[in-house]
Short mmCIF file of C-alpha atoms in Angstrom, two decimals:
data_model
loop_
_atom_site.label_atom_id
_atom_site.label_comp_id
_atom_site.label_asym_id
_atom_site.label_seq_id
_atom_site.Cartn_x
_atom_site.Cartn_y
_atom_site.Cartn_z
CA MET A 1 23.37 49.29 7.63
CA GLN A 2 23.78 46.63 10.26
CA ASN A 3 26.92 44.58 10.04
CA LEU A 4 26.91 40.78 10.14
CA GLN A 5 27.62 40.65 13.88
CA GLN A 6 24.64 42.90 14.65
CA GLU A 7 22.35 40.82 12.44
CA LEU A 8 23.37 37.61 14.21
CA LEU A 9 22.80 39.23 17.61
CA PHE A 10 19.36 40.44 16.57
CA GLU A 11 18.45 36.96 15.28
CA LYS A 12 19.57 35.43 18.58
CA LEU A 13 17.46 37.93 20.54
CA ARG A 14 14.38 37.05 18.47
CA TYR A 15 14.55 33.51 19.83
CA GLU A 16 15.69 34.22 23.37
CA THR A 17 14.18 37.45 24.72
CA ARG A 18 10.70 37.77 26.14
CA ARG A 19 10.20 41.20 24.54
CA HIS A 20 10.66 39.87 21.01
CA PHE A 21 8.62 36.77 21.77
CA LEU A 22 5.60 38.70 23.08
CA LYS A 23 5.79 41.23 20.27
CA GLN A 24 5.81 38.63 17.49
CA CYS A 25 3.56 35.92 18.94
CA THR A 26 0.67 37.66 20.70
CA THR A 27 -1.94 36.35 18.27
CA GLY A 28 -0.67 32.78 18.56
CA LEU A 29 -0.39 32.33 22.32
CA GLY A 30 -3.92 30.98 22.70
CA MET A 31 -3.47 28.43 19.92
CA MET A 32 -0.10 27.38 21.35
CA ALA A 33 -1.73 26.73 24.71
CA MET A 34 -4.54 24.74 23.11
CA GLY A 35 -2.05 22.74 21.04
CA SER A 36 -0.10 21.87 24.17
CA LEU A 37 -3.24 20.68 25.94
CA LEU A 38 -4.50 18.65 22.97
CA GLN A 39 -1.09 17.31 21.90
CA SER A 40 -1.91 18.30 18.36
CA CYS A 41 0.20 18.58 15.24
CA GLY A 42 2.11 15.40 15.78
CA SER A 43 2.95 15.47 19.46
CA SER A 44 3.85 11.96 20.52
CA PRO A 45 5.67 10.28 23.37
CA GLN A 46 7.89 8.63 20.76
CA ASN A 47 9.23 12.01 19.64
CA THR A 48 12.30 12.21 21.86
CA VAL A 49 15.96 12.75 21.12
CA ALA A 50 16.59 9.15 22.15
CA SER A 51 14.23 7.88 19.47
CA ALA A 52 15.83 10.19 16.93
CA THR A 53 18.75 7.83 16.57
CA ASN A 54 16.56 4.79 16.00
CA PRO A 55 12.87 5.46 15.20
CA LEU A 56 12.67 2.21 13.22
CA ALA A 57 13.76 0.04 16.14
CA PRO A 58 11.46 -3.01 16.57
CA LYS A 59 8.45 -2.22 18.77
CA MET A 60 5.86 -4.37 20.51
CA PRO A 61 2.30 -4.41 19.14
CA HIS A 62 -0.84 -4.55 21.29
CA PHE A 63 -0.76 -8.35 21.26
CA ALA A 64 1.22 -11.12 19.60
CA GLY A 65 0.31 -10.90 15.93
CA LYS A 66 0.90 -13.90 13.68
CA ALA A 67 2.30 -11.78 10.85
CA LYS A 68 5.68 -10.09 11.16
CA SER A 69 5.61 -8.56 7.70
CA VAL A 70 3.21 -7.80 4.84
CA ILE A 71 3.50 -8.11 1.07
CA TYR A 72 0.63 -6.20 -0.56
CA LEU A 73 0.03 -6.94 -4.25
CA HIS A 74 -2.13 -4.21 -5.82
CA MET A 75 -3.40 -4.65 -9.37
CA ALA A 76 -3.85 -0.97 -10.28
CA GLY A 77 -6.86 -0.40 -12.49
CA ALA A 78 -8.92 -3.24 -11.02
CA PRO A 79 -9.18 -6.65 -12.73
CA SER A 80 -12.61 -8.19 -13.16
CA GLN A 81 -13.55 -10.51 -10.33
CA LEU A 82 -16.13 -12.08 -12.66
CA GLU A 83 -13.34 -13.44 -14.86
CA LEU A 84 -11.09 -14.54 -12.00
CA PHE A 85 -12.62 -15.69 -8.72
CA ASP A 86 -16.37 -14.93 -8.51
CA TYR A 87 -17.95 -17.65 -10.64
CA LYS A 88 -21.43 -16.75 -11.90
CA PRO A 89 -22.88 -19.31 -14.35
CA ASP A 90 -26.27 -17.54 -14.21
CA LEU A 91 -24.64 -14.45 -15.69
CA MET A 92 -23.94 -16.38 -18.88
CA LYS A 93 -27.66 -17.02 -19.31
CA LEU A 94 -28.22 -13.25 -19.43
CA ASP A 95 -25.40 -12.59 -21.89
CA GLY A 96 -26.47 -9.98 -24.46
CA LYS A 97 -29.73 -9.07 -22.74
CA ASP A 98 -30.59 -5.57 -21.54
CA CYS A 99 -29.51 -4.77 -18.01
CA PRO A 100 -32.41 -4.80 -15.50
CA ALA A 101 -33.63 -1.32 -14.57
CA SER A 102 -33.09 -2.10 -10.86
CA PHE A 103 -29.33 -2.26 -11.49
CA LEU A 104 -29.31 1.27 -12.88
CA GLU A 105 -31.85 3.29 -10.90
CA GLY A 106 -30.16 5.68 -8.49
CA LYS A 107 -26.70 4.36 -9.35
CA LYS A 108 -23.66 6.20 -10.63
CA PHE A 109 -21.09 4.63 -12.91
CA ALA A 110 -17.85 5.98 -14.26
CA PHE A 111 -18.76 5.50 -17.93
CA ILE A 112 -21.98 3.49 -18.41
CA ARG A 113 -24.80 5.54 -19.91
CA GLY A 114 -28.29 4.50 -20.89
CA VAL A 115 -29.13 0.79 -20.80
CA PRO A 116 -26.11 -1.52 -21.24
CA GLN A 117 -26.25 -5.22 -22.03
CA MET A 118 -25.34 -7.94 -19.57
CA MET A 119 -22.14 -9.84 -20.34
CA GLY A 120 -21.35 -13.42 -19.34
CA PRO A 121 -17.99 -14.48 -17.86
CA GLN A 122 -15.15 -14.39 -20.40
CA ALA A 123 -13.30 -17.29 -18.76
CA GLN A 124 -13.68 -20.94 -17.86
CA PHE A 125 -13.90 -21.80 -14.16
CA GLN A 126 -13.18 -24.94 -12.21
CA GLN A 127 -13.10 -25.95 -8.56
CA VAL A 128 -9.58 -26.60 -7.35
CA GLY A 129 -7.80 -27.97 -4.28
CA GLN A 130 -9.37 -29.71 -1.33
CA SER A 131 -11.36 -26.55 -0.59
CA GLY A 132 -13.08 -26.60 -3.97
CA ALA A 133 -12.43 -22.89 -4.54
CA TRP A 134 -13.56 -21.52 -7.89
CA VAL A 135 -10.59 -20.14 -9.86
CA SER A 136 -10.66 -19.35 -13.58
CA ASP A 137 -8.35 -20.60 -16.31
CA LYS A 138 -6.78 -17.14 -16.45
CA MET A 139 -4.89 -18.06 -13.26
CA PRO A 140 -3.83 -21.68 -13.88
CA HIS A 141 -0.79 -21.56 -11.62
CA LEU A 142 -2.66 -19.93 -8.75
CA GLN A 143 -5.09 -22.85 -8.83
CA SER A 144 -2.33 -25.01 -7.34
CA VAL A 145 -2.11 -22.87 -4.15
CA ALA A 146 -5.82 -22.14 -3.68
CA ASP A 147 -5.79 -24.08 -0.40
CA ASP A 148 -3.41 -21.46 1.04
CA ILE A 149 -5.82 -18.61 0.27
CA SER A 150 -8.86 -16.98 1.85
CA PHE A 151 -11.04 -15.33 -0.81
CA ILE A 152 -13.11 -12.35 0.32
CA LYS A 153 -15.81 -12.08 -2.33
CA ALA A 154 -18.30 -9.42 -1.29
CA MET A 155 -16.08 -6.41 -0.61
CA TYR A 156 -17.37 -2.94 -1.41
CA THR A 157 -16.16 0.65 -1.53
CA ASP A 158 -17.79 4.04 -2.07
CA GLN A 159 -15.37 5.41 -4.67
CA PHE A 160 -15.69 4.56 -8.39
CA ASN A 161 -12.72 6.54 -9.77
CA HIS A 162 -9.22 5.11 -9.56
CA ALA A 163 -7.27 7.70 -7.56
CA PRO A 164 -9.78 8.31 -4.73
CA ALA A 165 -10.60 4.59 -4.54
CA GLN A 166 -6.90 3.72 -4.26
CA LEU A 167 -6.41 6.39 -1.61
CA LEU A 168 -9.38 5.09 0.38
CA LEU A 169 -8.07 1.53 0.19
CA HIS A 170 -4.52 2.35 1.22
CA THR A 171 -4.92 5.36 3.53
CA GLY A 172 -8.49 5.15 4.83
CA SER A 173 -9.50 8.41 3.13
CA ALA A 174 -10.35 9.34 -0.46
CA ARG A 175 -8.55 12.66 0.08
CA LEU A 176 -4.85 13.35 0.25
CA GLY A 177 -3.05 13.73 3.56
CA ARG A 178 -3.54 10.48 5.47
CA PRO A 179 -0.80 7.92 6.26
CA SER A 180 -0.78 4.72 4.21
CA THR A 181 -1.31 1.24 5.62
CA GLY A 182 2.40 0.48 5.28
CA THR A 183 3.26 3.67 7.12
CA TRP A 184 0.99 2.73 10.02
CA ALA A 185 2.52 -0.76 10.16
CA THR A 186 6.07 0.57 10.15
CA TYR A 187 5.26 3.27 12.71
CA GLY A 188 3.75 0.67 15.01
CA LEU A 189 6.28 -2.14 14.63
CA GLY A 190 9.48 -0.55 13.40
CA SER A 191 11.80 -2.69 11.30
CA GLU A 192 13.88 -5.76 12.01
CA ASN A 193 16.69 -4.55 9.73
CA GLN A 194 18.20 -1.20 10.67
CA ASN A 195 20.09 -0.98 7.36
CA LEU A 196 16.96 -0.95 5.22
CA PRO A 197 13.76 1.12 5.25
CA GLY A 198 10.88 -0.51 7.08
CA TYR A 199 8.55 0.13 4.14
CA MET A 200 9.53 -0.38 0.50
CA VAL A 201 7.56 0.07 -2.72
CA LEU A 202 8.04 -1.61 -6.10
CA THR A 203 6.11 -0.68 -9.25
CA SER A 204 5.63 -2.35 -12.63
CA GLY A 205 3.42 -2.04 -15.67
CA GLY A 206 5.06 1.08 -17.07
CA LYS A 207 3.29 3.65 -14.89
CA ASN A 208 2.65 4.53 -11.27
CA PRO A 209 -0.91 4.01 -9.96
CA ASP A 210 -3.38 6.87 -10.37
CA GLY A 211 -3.23 7.72 -6.68
CA GLY A 212 0.47 8.51 -7.04
CA LYS A 213 3.03 8.49 -4.28
CA ALA A 214 0.42 9.48 -1.71
CA LEU A 215 -0.50 5.77 -1.68
CA TRP A 216 2.70 5.09 0.25
CA GLY A 217 3.08 8.50 1.86
CA SER A 218 3.35 9.23 5.57
CA GLY A 219 0.62 11.86 5.81
CA PHE A 220 0.79 13.43 9.28
CA LEU A 221 3.04 10.68 10.67
CA PRO A 222 6.80 11.36 10.69
CA SER A 223 8.15 10.98 7.16
CA VAL A 224 10.72 8.39 8.24
CA TYR A 225 7.87 5.85 8.12
CA GLN A 226 6.79 6.53 4.53
CA GLY A 227 7.41 4.04 1.74
CA VAL A 228 10.71 4.19 -0.15
CA GLN A 229 10.17 3.58 -3.84
CA CYS A 230 12.79 1.45 -5.54
CA ARG A 231 13.65 1.89 -9.20
CA ASN A 232 13.52 -0.86 -11.79
CA GLN A 233 16.61 0.28 -13.68
CA GLY A 234 19.85 2.00 -12.69
CA GLU A 235 20.45 2.67 -9.02
CA PRO A 236 17.77 0.99 -6.86
CA VAL A 237 17.24 4.27 -5.01
CA LEU A 238 18.06 7.71 -6.40
CA TYR A 239 21.32 9.29 -5.19
CA ILE A 240 22.30 6.25 -3.18
CA SER A 241 25.89 6.36 -4.46
CA ASP A 242 28.50 8.71 -3.00
CA PRO A 243 29.13 11.85 -5.06
CA ALA A 244 32.25 11.83 -7.20
CA GLY A 245 35.34 12.56 -5.15
CA MET A 246 33.73 11.84 -1.77
CA SER A 247 35.09 8.92 0.23
CA ARG A 248 33.04 6.82 2.65
CA ASP A 249 34.91 8.29 5.63
CA LEU A 250 34.23 11.83 4.50
CA ARG A 251 30.59 10.96 3.87
CA LYS A 252 30.27 9.53 7.40
CA SER A 253 31.89 12.61 8.93
CA THR A 254 29.46 14.81 7.02
CA ILE A 255 26.47 12.80 8.23
CA ASP A 256 27.72 12.94 11.83
CA ALA A 257 28.07 16.71 11.66
CA ILE A 258 24.59 17.16 10.17
CA THR A 259 23.15 14.89 12.87
CA GLU A 260 24.63 17.01 15.64
CA ILE A 261 23.17 20.16 14.09
CA ASN A 262 19.76 18.53 13.77
CA LYS A 263 19.85 17.35 17.38
CA GLU A 264 20.52 20.91 18.53
CA SER A 265 17.66 22.08 16.32
CA TYR A 266 15.32 19.53 17.88
CA GLU A 267 16.32 20.55 21.42
CA GLU A 268 15.39 24.11 20.50
CA PHE A 269 12.18 23.66 18.47
CA HIS A 270 11.00 20.09 19.23
CA ASP A 271 9.82 19.59 15.67
CA PRO A 272 9.19 15.82 15.12
CA GLU A 273 10.24 16.15 11.48
CA THR A 274 13.74 16.96 12.72
CA LEU A 275 13.87 13.48 14.22
CA ALA A 276 12.76 12.00 10.92
CA ARG A 277 15.48 13.96 9.13
CA ILE A 278 18.16 12.64 11.50
CA SER A 279 17.05 9.07 10.94
CA GLN A 280 16.79 9.48 7.17
CA TYR A 281 20.35 10.77 6.86
CA GLU A 282 21.64 7.87 8.94
CA MET A 283 19.50 5.35 7.05
CA ALA A 284 20.64 6.70 3.68
CA PHE A 285 24.26 6.15 4.68
CA ARG A 286 23.63 2.55 5.77
CA MET A 287 21.51 1.84 2.69
CA GLN A 288 24.45 2.60 0.41
CA THR A 289 26.00 -0.76 1.14
CA THR A 290 22.89 -2.81 1.93
CA VAL A 291 20.39 -1.90 -0.78
CA PRO A 292 22.47 -2.73 -3.88
CA GLU A 293 23.13 -6.22 -2.52
CA VAL A 294 19.53 -6.94 -1.47
CA MET A 295 18.11 -5.59 -4.73
CA ASP A 296 20.40 -7.76 -6.85
CA ILE A 297 18.44 -10.83 -8.00
CA THR A 298 21.09 -12.06 -10.45
CA LYS A 299 22.70 -14.23 -7.77
CA GLU A 300 19.53 -16.21 -7.14
CA PRO A 301 19.78 -19.85 -8.36
CA ALA A 302 18.40 -20.78 -11.77
CA TYR A 303 15.48 -22.75 -10.36
CA ILE A 304 14.24 -19.64 -8.53
CA HIS A 305 14.28 -17.60 -11.72
CA GLU A 306 12.37 -20.38 -13.47
CA MET A 307 9.94 -20.57 -10.58
CA TYR A 308 9.12 -16.84 -10.71
CA ASP A 309 9.60 -16.40 -14.48
CA THR A 310 11.82 -13.38 -13.90
CA GLN A 311 13.16 -11.13 -16.66
CA LEU A 312 16.64 -10.01 -15.72
CA GLY A 313 17.50 -6.47 -16.69
CA LYS A 314 13.87 -5.54 -17.38
CA GLU A 315 10.99 -4.09 -15.43
CA SER A 316 8.65 -6.89 -14.45
CA PHE A 317 6.15 -7.82 -11.80
CA ALA A 318 7.89 -11.21 -11.48
CA ASN A 319 11.16 -9.51 -10.60
CA ASN A 320 9.36 -7.47 -7.96
CA CYS A 321 7.78 -10.58 -6.42
CA LEU A 322 11.23 -12.11 -6.03
CA LEU A 323 12.53 -8.85 -4.57
CA ALA A 324 9.59 -8.80 -2.14
CA ARG A 325 10.62 -12.23 -0.84
CA LYS A 326 14.22 -11.06 -0.46
CA LEU A 327 13.15 -7.92 1.39
CA VAL A 328 10.90 -9.61 3.95
CA GLU A 329 13.63 -12.23 4.37
CA GLN A 330 15.91 -9.34 5.34
CA GLY A 331 13.44 -7.97 7.89
CA VAL A 332 11.62 -5.27 5.90
CA ARG A 333 8.25 -4.80 7.56
CA PHE A 334 5.97 -3.84 4.65
CA VAL A 335 6.54 -4.37 0.92
CA GLN A 336 4.04 -2.85 -1.50
CA LEU A 337 3.84 -3.96 -5.14
CA PHE A 338 1.80 -1.94 -7.64
CA ASP A 339 1.24 -3.36 -11.12
CA TRP A 340 -0.40 -0.95 -13.55
CA GLY A 341 -2.59 -1.88 -16.55
CA TRP A 342 -5.67 -3.70 -15.21
CA ASP A 343 -8.31 -1.18 -16.35
CA SER A 344 -10.33 -3.45 -18.66
CA HIS A 345 -12.78 -1.08 -20.37
CA GLY A 346 -12.54 -2.73 -23.79
CA GLY A 347 -12.28 0.56 -25.64
CA GLY A 348 -9.19 1.01 -27.73
CA SER A 349 -7.88 -2.49 -28.42
CA GLU A 350 -8.14 -6.09 -27.34
CA ASP A 351 -5.37 -5.38 -24.84
CA THR A 352 -7.96 -3.47 -22.82
CA ASP A 353 -10.72 -6.07 -22.83
CA VAL A 354 -11.72 -8.73 -20.29
CA ALA A 355 -11.06 -11.59 -22.71
CA ASN A 356 -7.69 -11.33 -24.44
CA GLY A 357 -6.32 -8.31 -22.58
CA LEU A 358 -7.05 -9.67 -19.13
CA THR A 359 -5.57 -13.02 -20.13
CA LYS A 360 -2.33 -11.32 -21.14
CA LYS A 361 -2.12 -9.36 -17.91
CA CYS A 362 -2.81 -12.46 -15.82
CA SER A 363 0.00 -14.28 -17.60
CA THR A 364 2.46 -11.66 -16.30
CA VAL A 365 1.51 -12.17 -12.64
CA ASP A 366 0.03 -15.66 -12.23
CA LYS A 367 3.26 -17.65 -12.08
CA ALA A 368 5.09 -15.06 -9.98
CA ILE A 369 2.36 -14.80 -7.32
CA THR A 370 2.18 -18.57 -7.07
CA ALA A 371 5.96 -18.77 -6.79
CA LEU A 372 5.94 -16.14 -4.04
CA ILE A 373 3.57 -18.23 -1.92
CA GLN A 374 5.51 -21.43 -2.57
CA ASP A 375 8.90 -19.80 -2.00
CA LEU A 376 7.85 -18.26 1.31
CA ARG A 377 6.48 -21.60 2.41
CA GLN A 378 9.65 -23.53 1.58
CA ARG A 379 11.71 -20.98 3.51
CA GLY A 380 9.46 -21.15 6.56
CA LEU A 381 8.30 -17.56 6.08
CA LEU A 382 4.71 -17.96 4.91
CA ASP A 383 3.26 -18.35 8.41
CA GLU A 384 4.74 -15.00 9.44
CA THR A 385 4.27 -13.10 6.16
CA LEU A 386 0.82 -11.79 5.27
CA ILE A 387 0.12 -11.60 1.52
CA VAL A 388 -2.74 -9.41 0.34
CA TRP A 389 -3.94 -9.34 -3.29
CA GLY A 390 -6.55 -6.97 -4.65
CA ALA A 391 -7.47 -3.71 -6.33
CA GLU A 392 -9.39 -0.52 -5.66
CA PHE A 393 -12.80 -1.78 -6.79
CA GLY A 394 -14.43 -4.39 -9.03
CA ARG A 395 -16.12 -4.65 -12.44
CA THR A 396 -19.76 -4.55 -13.47
CA PRO A 397 -21.65 -7.66 -14.64
CA MET A 398 -22.91 -5.59 -17.60
CA ALA A 399 -20.77 -4.59 -20.55
CA GLU A 400 -19.51 -1.04 -20.72
CA ASN A 401 -21.29 1.23 -23.19
CA ARG A 402 -19.39 4.48 -22.98
CA GLU A 403 -21.57 7.36 -24.16
CA GLY A 404 -24.39 4.87 -24.56
CA LYS A 405 -22.57 2.97 -27.32
CA ALA A 406 -21.23 -0.57 -27.13
CA ALA A 407 -17.45 -0.78 -26.75
CA ALA A 408 -15.34 -2.09 -29.62
CA PHE A 409 -14.14 -4.92 -27.41
CA LYS A 410 -15.59 -6.70 -24.39
CA GLY A 411 -15.10 -4.44 -21.39
CA ARG A 412 -16.60 -3.80 -17.97
CA ASP A 413 -17.02 -0.52 -16.09
CA HIS A 414 -15.81 0.31 -12.58
CA HIS A 415 -17.98 -1.24 -9.88
CA THR A 416 -18.13 -0.36 -6.18
CA GLU A 417 -20.75 -2.83 -4.96
CA ALA A 418 -18.80 -6.09 -5.14
CA PHE A 419 -15.22 -7.17 -5.77
CA THR A 420 -12.82 -9.86 -4.61
CA VAL A 421 -9.71 -9.56 -2.47
CA TRP A 422 -7.70 -12.49 -1.21
CA MET A 423 -5.24 -13.01 1.62
CA ALA A 424 -2.75 -15.73 2.46
CA GLY A 425 -0.02 -16.44 4.96
CA GLY A 426 0.50 -14.93 8.40
CA GLY A 427 -2.62 -15.35 10.48
CA ILE A 428 -4.94 -16.27 7.59
CA LYS A 429 -6.96 -19.46 7.15
CA GLY A 430 -6.23 -21.36 3.96
CA GLY A 431 -8.79 -22.86 1.60
CA TYR A 432 -11.66 -20.60 2.64
CA SER A 433 -14.12 -18.26 0.91
CA HIS A 434 -15.87 -15.45 2.79
CA GLY A 435 -18.85 -13.55 1.50
CA GLU A 436 -21.24 -14.12 -1.37
CA THR A 437 -22.60 -11.99 -4.18
CA ASP A 438 -25.96 -12.34 -5.94
CA PRO A 439 -26.35 -14.79 -8.88
CA VAL A 440 -24.88 -12.29 -11.37
CA GLY A 441 -22.21 -10.76 -9.12
CA TYR A 442 -23.77 -7.31 -8.88
CA VAL A 443 -23.94 -6.85 -5.10
CA GLY A 444 -23.00 -8.70 -1.94
CA ILE A 445 -25.83 -10.63 -0.33
CA LYS A 446 -23.95 -12.37 2.48
CA ASP A 447 -21.05 -11.31 4.73
CA ARG A 448 -20.34 -8.04 2.94
CA THR A 449 -17.06 -6.41 3.90
CA SER A 450 -15.68 -2.91 3.38
CA VAL A 451 -12.18 -1.70 2.63
CA PHE A 452 -12.03 -0.58 6.28
CA ASP A 453 -12.68 -4.19 7.33
CA LEU A 454 -9.71 -5.24 5.21
CA GLN A 455 -7.51 -2.61 6.87
CA ALA A 456 -8.69 -3.71 10.32
CA THR A 457 -7.88 -7.33 9.48
CA ILE A 458 -4.37 -6.47 8.27
CA MET A 459 -3.72 -4.55 11.49
CA HIS A 460 -5.06 -7.47 13.54
CA CYS A 461 -2.71 -9.92 11.84
CA LEU A 462 0.17 -7.61 12.76
CA GLY A 463 -0.95 -7.51 16.40
CA PHE A 464 -2.90 -4.24 16.60
CA ASN A 465 -6.38 -3.39 17.76
CA HIS A 466 -7.21 -0.99 14.93
CA GLU A 467 -9.51 1.07 17.15
CA ASP A 468 -6.78 1.70 19.72
CA PHE A 469 -3.93 2.15 17.24
CA THR A 470 -4.09 5.94 16.87
CA TYR A 471 -1.95 9.03 16.42
CA PRO A 472 -2.80 12.48 17.82
CA PHE A 473 -3.08 15.16 15.14
CA GLN A 474 -4.87 18.52 15.03
CA GLY A 475 -6.79 17.93 18.21
CA ARG A 476 -8.02 14.36 17.82
CA ASN A 477 -6.75 10.83 17.57
CA PHE A 478 -6.63 9.52 14.02
CA ARG A 479 -6.48 5.89 12.98
CA LEU A 480 -6.15 4.02 9.68
CA THR A 481 -9.77 2.82 9.71
CA ASP A 482 -11.08 6.29 10.65
CA THR A 483 -14.44 5.65 12.34
CA SER A 484 -15.29 2.30 10.77
CA GLY A 485 -13.95 -1.20 10.20
CA LYS A 486 -14.34 -4.63 11.79
CA VAL A 487 -11.88 -7.49 11.74
CA ILE A 488 -12.98 -10.24 9.32
CA ARG A 489 -12.54 -12.95 11.94
CA SER A 490 -13.77 -15.87 9.84
CA VAL A 491 -10.65 -15.64 7.62
CA LEU A 492 -8.28 -15.81 10.61
CA SER A 493 -6.47 -19.05 11.36
#
């Protein structure tokens, strides 16, 4: 039996001698050569030992973008645009009538079967602000800031189930494995605060979105750029405290030693994930003192808590909106808020319908979203902070009839042909509406936009040409918008 010294010598020879190399790698030499030529599997000029110590350092975009940071508010489950922003009085005239055959022929729906009935808007609308934007009574506070918003009313997608539609919206692909929008933004711009992650995620509503953590994952980009999810109770980030019996000095010495080992590993294997690991260890150490302070909203003045309608000590979307303001104020590049519970099918109870249920959900976000816009403005941050509000798809103008039977409460099915997203802040024109749907809100008839167009517009506001902002992987250059997408220039300021 070989002793330990012989085993170590043999292991060393496996990495250093040509005989062992040729014996073990003959079948892979051709692919290694091709990978070198194509710069596949994550090769990047940024992957150097120098960048290992600071991959989140601020970087220059393609051009001077008006937005320095993004707050993305995603209503997971998809609220009905027909009860919020897309006013359709003609739809009320068809209330209770059978859906036209042209709406059903050749179409696929998540749950509608047979011939459903049309359903009029379950809300009262009015024109607000100098722009005269139509906003329903379900969002009374948001009505006061409508002149800060650009509504995009004829957006479409090609996915009618939650998880793939959320993945398409946030990563540019309905399948797992692509980097999220926040990851791309952080990879391209870095972060202005080296003691905090460049990309942070906050969830509310009791559950994570259907697409799971892949919605803020890094895909094939280095994992240092992925979103860091913060908790609503207990420690803001898991394991952020020092283990019992370990002092700060000892912790720092440990991190330094691990960093040196990882640097040697990178020099030997040039694996980009080693660089990410170095940065993550260093970031975790710095976060131990920074995160608890930034995530503490109890020290905010009383008028701020009243403004946002926060609920101290509880999970709430309002708390997360206030935290989002604090994070971008501290230089975090991308803050993603997911609020679960907007899937208004009208099946089990009135909490799931588009009348009472949607009203209740809107009451949990309306004041906080309005406060976020107002708070950023009063701090001089709105012009450099892009706010995006939306969901993965829209809702049908006909009532849902799951299994061909009318729902117990008023609900709408998933709809891919038309939904509303709005944007405000950095680089966006206020008091504007883009796109138009038909008289009943079934399909876009003017200035239709895709989810790729939304992604391209976000990248533009941050200073990137989305077609040139790519990353080499597996033999080709990938980008967030894949092979599609155009900037929605009419909404730009």
